Coordinates of C-alpha atoms and ligand atoms in Angstrom, one line a residue:
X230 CA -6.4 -23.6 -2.8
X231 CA -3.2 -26.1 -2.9
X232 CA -3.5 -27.9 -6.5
X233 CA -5.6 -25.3 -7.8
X234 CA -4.9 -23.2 -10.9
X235 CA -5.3 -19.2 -10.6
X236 CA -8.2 -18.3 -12.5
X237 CA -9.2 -14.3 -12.2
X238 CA -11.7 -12.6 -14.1
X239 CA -12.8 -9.0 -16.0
X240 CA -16.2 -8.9 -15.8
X241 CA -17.0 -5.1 -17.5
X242 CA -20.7 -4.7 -18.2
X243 CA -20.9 -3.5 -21.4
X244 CA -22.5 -0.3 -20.5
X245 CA -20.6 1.9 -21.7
X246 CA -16.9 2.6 -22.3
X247 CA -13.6 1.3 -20.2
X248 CA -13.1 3.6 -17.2
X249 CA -9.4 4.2 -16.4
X250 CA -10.3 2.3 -13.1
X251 CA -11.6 -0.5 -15.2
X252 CA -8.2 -1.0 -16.8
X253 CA -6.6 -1.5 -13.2
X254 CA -9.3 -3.3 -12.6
X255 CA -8.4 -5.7 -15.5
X256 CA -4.7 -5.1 -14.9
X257 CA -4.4 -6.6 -11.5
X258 CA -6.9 -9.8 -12.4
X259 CA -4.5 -10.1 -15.4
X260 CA -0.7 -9.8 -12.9
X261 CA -2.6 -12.0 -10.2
X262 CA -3.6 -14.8 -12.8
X263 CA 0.5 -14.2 -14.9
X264 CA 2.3 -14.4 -11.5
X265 CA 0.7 -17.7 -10.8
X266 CA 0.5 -19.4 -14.1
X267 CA -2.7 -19.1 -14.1
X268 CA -5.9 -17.9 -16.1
X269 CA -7.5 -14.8 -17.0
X270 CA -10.9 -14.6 -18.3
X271 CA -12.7 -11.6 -20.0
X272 CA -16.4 -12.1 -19.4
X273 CA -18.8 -9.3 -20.5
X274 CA -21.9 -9.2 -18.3
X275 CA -24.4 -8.3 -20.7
X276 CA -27.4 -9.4 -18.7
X277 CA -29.1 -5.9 -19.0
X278 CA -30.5 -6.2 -21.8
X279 CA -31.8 -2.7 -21.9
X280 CA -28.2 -1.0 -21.3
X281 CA -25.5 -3.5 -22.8
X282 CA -24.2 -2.7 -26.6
X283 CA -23.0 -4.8 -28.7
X284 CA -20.9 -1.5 -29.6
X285 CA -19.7 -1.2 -26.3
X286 CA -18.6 -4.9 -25.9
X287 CA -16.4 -4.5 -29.3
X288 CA -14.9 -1.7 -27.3
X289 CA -14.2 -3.3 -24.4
X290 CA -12.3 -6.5 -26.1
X291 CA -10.3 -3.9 -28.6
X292 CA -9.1 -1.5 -25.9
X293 CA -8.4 -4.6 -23.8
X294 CA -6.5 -5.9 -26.7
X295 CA -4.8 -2.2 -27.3
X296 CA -3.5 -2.6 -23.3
X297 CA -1.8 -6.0 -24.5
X298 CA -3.8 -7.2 -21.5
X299 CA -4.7 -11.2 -23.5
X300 CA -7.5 -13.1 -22.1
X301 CA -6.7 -16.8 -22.1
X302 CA -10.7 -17.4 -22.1
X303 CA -13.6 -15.3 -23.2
X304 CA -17.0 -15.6 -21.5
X305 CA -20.6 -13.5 -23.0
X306 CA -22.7 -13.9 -19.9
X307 CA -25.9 -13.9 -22.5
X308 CA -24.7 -16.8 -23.9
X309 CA -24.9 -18.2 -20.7
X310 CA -28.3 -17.7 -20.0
X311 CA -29.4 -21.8 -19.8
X312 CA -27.0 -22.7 -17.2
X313 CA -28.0 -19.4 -14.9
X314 CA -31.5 -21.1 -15.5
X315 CA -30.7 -24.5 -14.5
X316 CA -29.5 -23.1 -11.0
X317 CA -32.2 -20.8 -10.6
X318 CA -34.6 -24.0 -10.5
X319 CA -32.4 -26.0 -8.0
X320 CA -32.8 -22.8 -5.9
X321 CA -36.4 -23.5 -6.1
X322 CA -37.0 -27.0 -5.8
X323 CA -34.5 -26.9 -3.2
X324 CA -36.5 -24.0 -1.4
X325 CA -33.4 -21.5 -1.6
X326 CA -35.5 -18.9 -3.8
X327 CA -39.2 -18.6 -5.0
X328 CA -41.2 -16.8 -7.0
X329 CA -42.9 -13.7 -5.7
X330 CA -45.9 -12.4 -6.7
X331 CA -45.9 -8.5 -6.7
X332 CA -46.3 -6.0 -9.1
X333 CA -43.0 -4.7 -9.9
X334 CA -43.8 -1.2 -10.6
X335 CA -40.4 0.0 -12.3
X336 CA -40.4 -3.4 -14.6
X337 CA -43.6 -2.6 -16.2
X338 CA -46.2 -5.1 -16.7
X339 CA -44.4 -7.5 -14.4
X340 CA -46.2 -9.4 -12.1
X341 CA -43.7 -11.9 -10.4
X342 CA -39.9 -11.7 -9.7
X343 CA -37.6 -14.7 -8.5
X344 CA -36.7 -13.9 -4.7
X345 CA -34.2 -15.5 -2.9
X346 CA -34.8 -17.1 0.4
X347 CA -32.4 -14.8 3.2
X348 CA -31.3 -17.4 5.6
X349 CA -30.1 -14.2 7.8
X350 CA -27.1 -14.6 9.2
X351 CA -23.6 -13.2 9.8
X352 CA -21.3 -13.4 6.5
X353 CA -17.4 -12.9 7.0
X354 CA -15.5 -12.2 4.3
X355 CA -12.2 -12.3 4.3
X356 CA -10.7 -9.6 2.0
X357 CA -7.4 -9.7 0.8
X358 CA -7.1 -6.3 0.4
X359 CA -9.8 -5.0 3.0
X360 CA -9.5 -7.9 6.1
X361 CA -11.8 -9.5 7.6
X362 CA -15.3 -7.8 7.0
X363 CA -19.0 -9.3 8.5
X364 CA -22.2 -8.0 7.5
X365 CA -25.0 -9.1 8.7
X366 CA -27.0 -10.0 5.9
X367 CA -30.9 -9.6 7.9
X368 CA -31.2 -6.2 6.1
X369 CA -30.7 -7.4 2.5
X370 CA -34.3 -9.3 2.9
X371 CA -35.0 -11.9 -0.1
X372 CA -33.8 -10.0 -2.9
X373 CA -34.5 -10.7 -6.5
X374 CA -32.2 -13.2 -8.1
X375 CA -33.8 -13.1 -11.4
X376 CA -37.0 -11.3 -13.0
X377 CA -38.3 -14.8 -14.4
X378 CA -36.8 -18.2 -14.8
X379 CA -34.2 -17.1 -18.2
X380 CA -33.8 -13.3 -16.6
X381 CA -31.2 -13.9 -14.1
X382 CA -30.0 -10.0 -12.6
X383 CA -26.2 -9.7 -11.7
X384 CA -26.0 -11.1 -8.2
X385 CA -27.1 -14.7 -9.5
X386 CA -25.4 -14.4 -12.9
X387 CA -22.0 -13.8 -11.4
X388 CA -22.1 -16.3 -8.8
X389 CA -23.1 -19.0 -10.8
X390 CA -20.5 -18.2 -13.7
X391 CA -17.6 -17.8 -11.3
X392 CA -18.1 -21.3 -9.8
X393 CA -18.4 -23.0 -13.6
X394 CA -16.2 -21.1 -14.7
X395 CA -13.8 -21.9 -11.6
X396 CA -12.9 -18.9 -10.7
X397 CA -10.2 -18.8 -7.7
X398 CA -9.9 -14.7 -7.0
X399 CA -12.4 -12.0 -7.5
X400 CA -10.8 -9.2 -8.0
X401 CA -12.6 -6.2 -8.6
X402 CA -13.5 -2.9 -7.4
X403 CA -14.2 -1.5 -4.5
X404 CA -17.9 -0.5 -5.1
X405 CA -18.6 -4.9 -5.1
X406 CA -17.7 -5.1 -1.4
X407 CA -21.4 -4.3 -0.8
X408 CA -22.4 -6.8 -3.1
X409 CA -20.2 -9.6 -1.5
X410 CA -23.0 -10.6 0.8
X411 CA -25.5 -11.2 -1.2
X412 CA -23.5 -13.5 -3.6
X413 CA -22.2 -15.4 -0.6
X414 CA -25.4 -16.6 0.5
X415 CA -26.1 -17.5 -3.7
X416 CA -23.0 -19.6 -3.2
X417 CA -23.5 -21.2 -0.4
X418 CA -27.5 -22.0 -1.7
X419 CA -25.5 -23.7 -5.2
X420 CA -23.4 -25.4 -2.9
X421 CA -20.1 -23.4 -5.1
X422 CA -16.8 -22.7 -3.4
X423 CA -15.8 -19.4 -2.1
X424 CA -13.8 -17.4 -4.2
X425 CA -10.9 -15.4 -2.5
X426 CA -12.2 -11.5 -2.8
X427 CA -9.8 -9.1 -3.2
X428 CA -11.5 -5.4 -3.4
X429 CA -9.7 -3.0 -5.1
X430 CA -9.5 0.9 -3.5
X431 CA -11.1 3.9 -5.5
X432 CA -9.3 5.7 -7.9
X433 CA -9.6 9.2 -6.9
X434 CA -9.0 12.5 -8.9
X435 CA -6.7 15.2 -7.7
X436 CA -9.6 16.6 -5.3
X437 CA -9.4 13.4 -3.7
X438 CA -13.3 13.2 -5.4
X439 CA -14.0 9.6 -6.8
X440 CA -12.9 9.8 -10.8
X441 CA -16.6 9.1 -12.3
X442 CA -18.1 9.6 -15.5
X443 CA -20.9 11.9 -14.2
X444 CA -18.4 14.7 -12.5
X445 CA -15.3 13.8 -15.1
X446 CA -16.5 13.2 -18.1
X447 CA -14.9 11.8 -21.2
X448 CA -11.3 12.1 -19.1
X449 CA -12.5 9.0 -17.4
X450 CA -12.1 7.0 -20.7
X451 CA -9.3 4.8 -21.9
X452 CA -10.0 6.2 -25.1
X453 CA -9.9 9.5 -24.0
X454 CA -5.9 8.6 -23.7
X455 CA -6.0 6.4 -26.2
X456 CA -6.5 9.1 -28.3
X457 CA -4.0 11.7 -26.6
X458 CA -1.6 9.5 -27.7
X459 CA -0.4 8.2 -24.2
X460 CA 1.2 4.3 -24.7
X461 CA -0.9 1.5 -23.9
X462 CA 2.6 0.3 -21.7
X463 CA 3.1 3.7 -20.1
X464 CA -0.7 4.0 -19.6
X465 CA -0.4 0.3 -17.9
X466 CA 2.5 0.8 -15.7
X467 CA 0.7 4.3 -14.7
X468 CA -2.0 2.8 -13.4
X469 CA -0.5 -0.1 -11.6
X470 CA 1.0 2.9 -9.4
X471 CA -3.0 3.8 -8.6
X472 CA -3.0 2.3 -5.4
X473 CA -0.3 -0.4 -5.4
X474 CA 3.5 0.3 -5.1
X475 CA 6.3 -1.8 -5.0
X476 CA 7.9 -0.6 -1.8
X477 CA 11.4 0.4 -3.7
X478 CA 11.9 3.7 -5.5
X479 CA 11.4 1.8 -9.0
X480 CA 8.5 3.8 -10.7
X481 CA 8.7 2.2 -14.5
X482 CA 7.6 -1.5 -15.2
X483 CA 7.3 -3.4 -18.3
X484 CA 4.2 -5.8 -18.6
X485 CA 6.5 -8.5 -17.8
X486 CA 8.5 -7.0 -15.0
X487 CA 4.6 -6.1 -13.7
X488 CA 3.9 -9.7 -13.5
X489 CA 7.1 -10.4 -11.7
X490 CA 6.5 -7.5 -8.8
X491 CA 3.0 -7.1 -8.4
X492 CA 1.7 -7.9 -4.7
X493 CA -2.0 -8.4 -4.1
X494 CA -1.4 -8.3 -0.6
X495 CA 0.2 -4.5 -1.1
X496 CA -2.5 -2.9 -2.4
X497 CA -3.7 -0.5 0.2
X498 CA -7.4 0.3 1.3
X499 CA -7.8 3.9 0.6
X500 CA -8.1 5.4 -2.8
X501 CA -5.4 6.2 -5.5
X502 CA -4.8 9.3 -6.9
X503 CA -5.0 9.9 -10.7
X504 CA -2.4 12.5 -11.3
X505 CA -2.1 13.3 -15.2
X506 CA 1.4 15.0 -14.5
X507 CA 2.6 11.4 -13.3
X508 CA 1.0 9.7 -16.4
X509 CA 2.6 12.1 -18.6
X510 CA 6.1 12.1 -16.7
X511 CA 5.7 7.8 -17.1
X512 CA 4.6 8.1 -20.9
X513 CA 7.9 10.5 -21.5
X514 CA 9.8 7.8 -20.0
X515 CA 8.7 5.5 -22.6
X516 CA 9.0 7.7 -25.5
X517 CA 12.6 8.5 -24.2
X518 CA 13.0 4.4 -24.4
X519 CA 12.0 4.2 -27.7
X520 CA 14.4 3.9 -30.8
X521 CA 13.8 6.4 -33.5
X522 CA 12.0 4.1 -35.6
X523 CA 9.5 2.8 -33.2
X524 CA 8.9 6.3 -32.2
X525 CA 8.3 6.9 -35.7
X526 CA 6.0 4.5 -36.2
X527 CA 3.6 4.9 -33.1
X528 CA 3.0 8.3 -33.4
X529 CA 2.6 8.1 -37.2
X530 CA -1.1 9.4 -36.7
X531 CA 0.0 12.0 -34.8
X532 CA 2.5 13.8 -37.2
X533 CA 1.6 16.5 -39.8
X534 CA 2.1 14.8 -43.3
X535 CA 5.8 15.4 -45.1
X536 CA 7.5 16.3 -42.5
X537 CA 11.2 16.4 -42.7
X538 CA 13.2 12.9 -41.1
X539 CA 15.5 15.5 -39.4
X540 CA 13.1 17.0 -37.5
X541 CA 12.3 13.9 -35.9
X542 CA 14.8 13.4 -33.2
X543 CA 13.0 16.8 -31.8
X544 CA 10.0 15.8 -31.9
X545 CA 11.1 12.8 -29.7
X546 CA 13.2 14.4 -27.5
X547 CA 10.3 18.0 -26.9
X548 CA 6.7 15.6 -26.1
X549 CA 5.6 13.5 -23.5
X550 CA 2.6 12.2 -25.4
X551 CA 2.0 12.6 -29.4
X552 CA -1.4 14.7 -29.2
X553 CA 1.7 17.7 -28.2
X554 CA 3.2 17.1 -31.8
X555 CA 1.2 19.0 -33.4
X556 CA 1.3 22.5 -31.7
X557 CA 4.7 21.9 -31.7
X558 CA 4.9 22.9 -35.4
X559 CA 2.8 26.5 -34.3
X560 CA 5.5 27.0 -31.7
X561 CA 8.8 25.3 -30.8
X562 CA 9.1 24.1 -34.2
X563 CA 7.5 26.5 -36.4
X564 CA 11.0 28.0 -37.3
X565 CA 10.2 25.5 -40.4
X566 CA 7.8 27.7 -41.8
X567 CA 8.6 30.9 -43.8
X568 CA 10.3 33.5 -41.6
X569 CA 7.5 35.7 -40.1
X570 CA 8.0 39.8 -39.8
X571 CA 9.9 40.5 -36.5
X572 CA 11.1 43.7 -35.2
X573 CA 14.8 43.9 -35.5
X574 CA 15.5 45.3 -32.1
X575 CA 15.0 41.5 -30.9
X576 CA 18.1 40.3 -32.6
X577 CA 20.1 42.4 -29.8
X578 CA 20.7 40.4 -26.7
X579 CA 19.4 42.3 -23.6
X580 CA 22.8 42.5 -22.3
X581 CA 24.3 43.6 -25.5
X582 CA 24.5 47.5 -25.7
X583 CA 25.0 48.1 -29.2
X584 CA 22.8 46.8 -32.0
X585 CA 26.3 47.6 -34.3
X586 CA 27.9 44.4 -32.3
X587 CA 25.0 42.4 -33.1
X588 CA 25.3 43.2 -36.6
X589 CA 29.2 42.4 -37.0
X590 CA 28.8 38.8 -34.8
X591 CA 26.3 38.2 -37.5
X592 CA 28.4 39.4 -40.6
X593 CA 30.9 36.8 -38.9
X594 CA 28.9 34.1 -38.8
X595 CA 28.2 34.6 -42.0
X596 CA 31.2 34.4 -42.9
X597 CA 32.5 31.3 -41.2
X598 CA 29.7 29.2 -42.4
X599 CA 29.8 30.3 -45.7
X600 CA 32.6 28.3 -46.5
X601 CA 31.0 24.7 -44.2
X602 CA 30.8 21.7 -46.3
X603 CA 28.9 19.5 -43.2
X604 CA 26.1 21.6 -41.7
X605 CA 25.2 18.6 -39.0
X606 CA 24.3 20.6 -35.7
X607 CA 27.8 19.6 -34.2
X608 CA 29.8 20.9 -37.4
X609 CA 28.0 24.0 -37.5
X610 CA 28.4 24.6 -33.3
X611 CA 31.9 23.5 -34.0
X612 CA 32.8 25.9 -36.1
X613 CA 30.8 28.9 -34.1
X614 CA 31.4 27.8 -30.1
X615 CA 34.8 29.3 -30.5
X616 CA 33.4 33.1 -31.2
X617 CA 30.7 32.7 -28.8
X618 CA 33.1 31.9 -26.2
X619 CA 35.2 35.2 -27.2
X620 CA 32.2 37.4 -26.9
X621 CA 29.7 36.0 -25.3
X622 CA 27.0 33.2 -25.6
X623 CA 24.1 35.3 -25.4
X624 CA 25.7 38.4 -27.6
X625 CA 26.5 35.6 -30.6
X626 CA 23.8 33.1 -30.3
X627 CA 20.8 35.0 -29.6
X628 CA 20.8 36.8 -32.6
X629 CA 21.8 34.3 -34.8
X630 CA 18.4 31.9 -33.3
X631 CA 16.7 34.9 -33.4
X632 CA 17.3 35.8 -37.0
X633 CA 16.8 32.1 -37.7
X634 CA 13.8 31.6 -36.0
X635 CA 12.2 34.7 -35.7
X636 CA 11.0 34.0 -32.2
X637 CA 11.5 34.3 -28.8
X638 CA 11.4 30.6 -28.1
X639 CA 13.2 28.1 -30.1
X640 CA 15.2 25.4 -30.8
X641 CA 19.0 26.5 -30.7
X642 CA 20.6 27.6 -33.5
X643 CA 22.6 24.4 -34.3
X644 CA 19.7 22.3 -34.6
X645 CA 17.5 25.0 -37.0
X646 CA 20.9 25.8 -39.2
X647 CA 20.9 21.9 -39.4
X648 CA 17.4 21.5 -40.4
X649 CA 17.1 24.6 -42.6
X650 CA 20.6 23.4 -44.2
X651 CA 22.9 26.0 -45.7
X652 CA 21.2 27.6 -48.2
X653 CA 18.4 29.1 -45.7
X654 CA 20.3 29.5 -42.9
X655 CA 22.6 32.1 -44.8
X656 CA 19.3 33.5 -46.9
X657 CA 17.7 34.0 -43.2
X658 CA 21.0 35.4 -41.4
X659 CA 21.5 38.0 -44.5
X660 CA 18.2 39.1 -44.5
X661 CA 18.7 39.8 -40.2
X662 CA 22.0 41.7 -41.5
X663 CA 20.3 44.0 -44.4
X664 CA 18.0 45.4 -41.9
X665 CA 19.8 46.1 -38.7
Ligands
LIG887 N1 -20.2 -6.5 -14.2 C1 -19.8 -5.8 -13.0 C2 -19.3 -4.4 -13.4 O1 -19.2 -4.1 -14.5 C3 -18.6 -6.4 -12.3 C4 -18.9 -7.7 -11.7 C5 -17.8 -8.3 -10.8 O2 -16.6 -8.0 -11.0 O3 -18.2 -9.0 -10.0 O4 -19.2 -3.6 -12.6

């Protein structure tokens, strides 16, 4: 391999829509070929002809594009069909495959298939990731290669395009081990160099079960976070941790510091856990990065229309991912609404005896910021810290967010008198007093 430029691969079939494992998948063939100056090709195997979209492909290449995760060359193995064919006949002049004649029962009217001749002997592959396995490949028999001389199946298709396409490292997932075999002996028939293999470990769910489409539905899906609003970056560095760590106690990578770090060789052989508390905790880490205005921006989509700039910063600082803004504004944040009915035996503080004390801290308040000119959150705590100190946090500020809010749980009452601004504040804090 001295001399010899880095090319990886993605090879999704496009089946269907990009599994969370797909993106490592992707992820580490894209930090292998980056570390090493090197290539990384996006090739959709869409030699199914019965299951591959077109829809599904335009998925692929947009949520590839979403992740930031640039191919440097793109590959459609259909388009490729006429150089799989021009191998498939050296196989059978040569005498490395031939035509079978056989009713294929599940292929419908076919009567001949394209079998390859099993030489049957020990393969050893040398895993990066797994060592050194052999299988002895006597039990694979002459499987099919192709179903006629233009129908090349996967095993051919993705031997012969990884040699043209000079591909150094296969990296994929672990469920291809069993398929190594088979496209060694392909290779080895073509007369094509060996590819390094590198087999990526599961990615497991929380029950340690592997994360699949049939038992895990739609949470499986890129989109599915896509549309959560998690950040292609955070989602990214998230999934780099599935399996792979960098030895140190750093948990949050940039793209770019990804490319510098990531170890092949590290990647252990059991399964990774996909924990959505982590990707959540990583995606708040991000958000906390963010400067107001890029915040703004990304979760644009996410916001209820007119909101007020001020409660921005809140927003920010309360979700981990933008699908929570929205119940925000039914909870947390729904002290922006009209005030609802409360009973006023909430404004007392539970360790206040005397509703009357309540009602004079309030008449105080009142008072003081009646006569504020800046109501910013650290005027109006300014001007108040001093009397909740005197009597007591709990006896001057619950009442006041209480009558503010009109809920249990809420922003304090420096940010909601800020937001309401002066003239609601006092209207909301009077109408607390008129009732006690
Ligand atoms: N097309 C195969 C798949 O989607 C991957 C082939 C490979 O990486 O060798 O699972």
């Amino acid at each position: 391999m001295i001399n010899t430029k880095v090319i990886t691969r993605f090879a999704p079939s496009p089946t269907g829509f990009l599994h969370i494992g797909g993106v490592r998948t992707a992820l580490f063939a894209y930090l292998y070929a980056k570390q090493h100056d090197g290539i990384f090709a996006l090739r959709i195997e869409d030699t199914d002809k019965v299951r591959s979209k077109e829809e599904w492909t335009d998925g692929l290449i947009n949520d590839l594009a979403w992740l930031g995760l640039k191919h440097d060359v793109f590959a459609k193995q259909s388009e490729r069909v006429d150089i799989h064919k021009s191998y498939i006949k050296k196989m059978l002049d040569s005498g490395h495959a031939y035509i079978s004649k056989e009713k294929v029962v599940e292929e419908g009217q076919r009567d001949e298939v394209i079998r390859f001749k099993n030489p049957n002997k020990k393969v050893t592959i040398n895993d990066l990731i797994r060592g050194e396995v052999i299988v002895d490949t006597t039990d694979l028999g002459d499987f099919v290669i192709a179903r006629s001389i233009d129908e090349p199946v996967y095993h051919l298709a993705v031997v012969v395009d990884d040699f043209e396409m000079g591909v150094t490292h296969v990296i994929r997932a672990e469920e291809h081990l069993s398929n190594t075999p088979r496209q060694i002996l392909i290779q080895e028939a073509i007369g094509a160099s060996r590819p390094i293999y590198a087999h990526l470990p599961l990615v497991l769910a929380e029950d340690r079960s592997k994360l699949s489409k049939r038992k895990h539905g739609e949470t499986v899906s890129l989109t599915y976070y896509k549309d959560k609003g998690y950040l292609p970056e955070a989602i990214l560095n998230f999934v780099a941790l599935i399996g792979w760590n960098p030895g140190t106690d750093q948990e949050i990578f940039s793209l770019s510091e990804l490319i510098k770090t990531f170890d092949l060789a590290k990647v252990q052989k059991g399964g990774g856990i996909f924990n959505v508390e982590k990707l959540d905790w990583v995606n708040k880490k991000y958000i906390e990065k963010m400067s107001m205005d890029e915040f703004t921006a990304a979760a644009k989509s996410f916001m209820p229309e007119n909101i007020s700039a001020k409660l921005l910063p809140l927003i920010k600082e309360k979700v981990s991912k933008f699908s929570e803004i929205k119940p925000l504004f039914e909870t947390e944040l729904s002290f922006i609404n009209p005030l609802p009915a409360y009973s006023f035996e909430n404004l007392k503080w539970r360790q206040e005896k005397d509703l009357v004390n309540t009602k004079s801290y309030l008449q105080t308040i009142i008072d003081k910021l009646s006569t504020a000119s800046d109501f910013s959150k650290e005027s109006v705590k300014a001007i108040l810290w001093p009397l909740a100190e005197e009597k007591g946090k709990g006896n001057v500020l619950w009442p006041m967010r209480y009558a503010l809010s009109g809920k249990d749980k809420s922003p304090d009452p420096f940010i909601i008198s800020e937001i309401l601004g002066k003239e609601e504040t006092l209207k909301r804090l009077k109408h607390a007093i008129q009732n006690i």
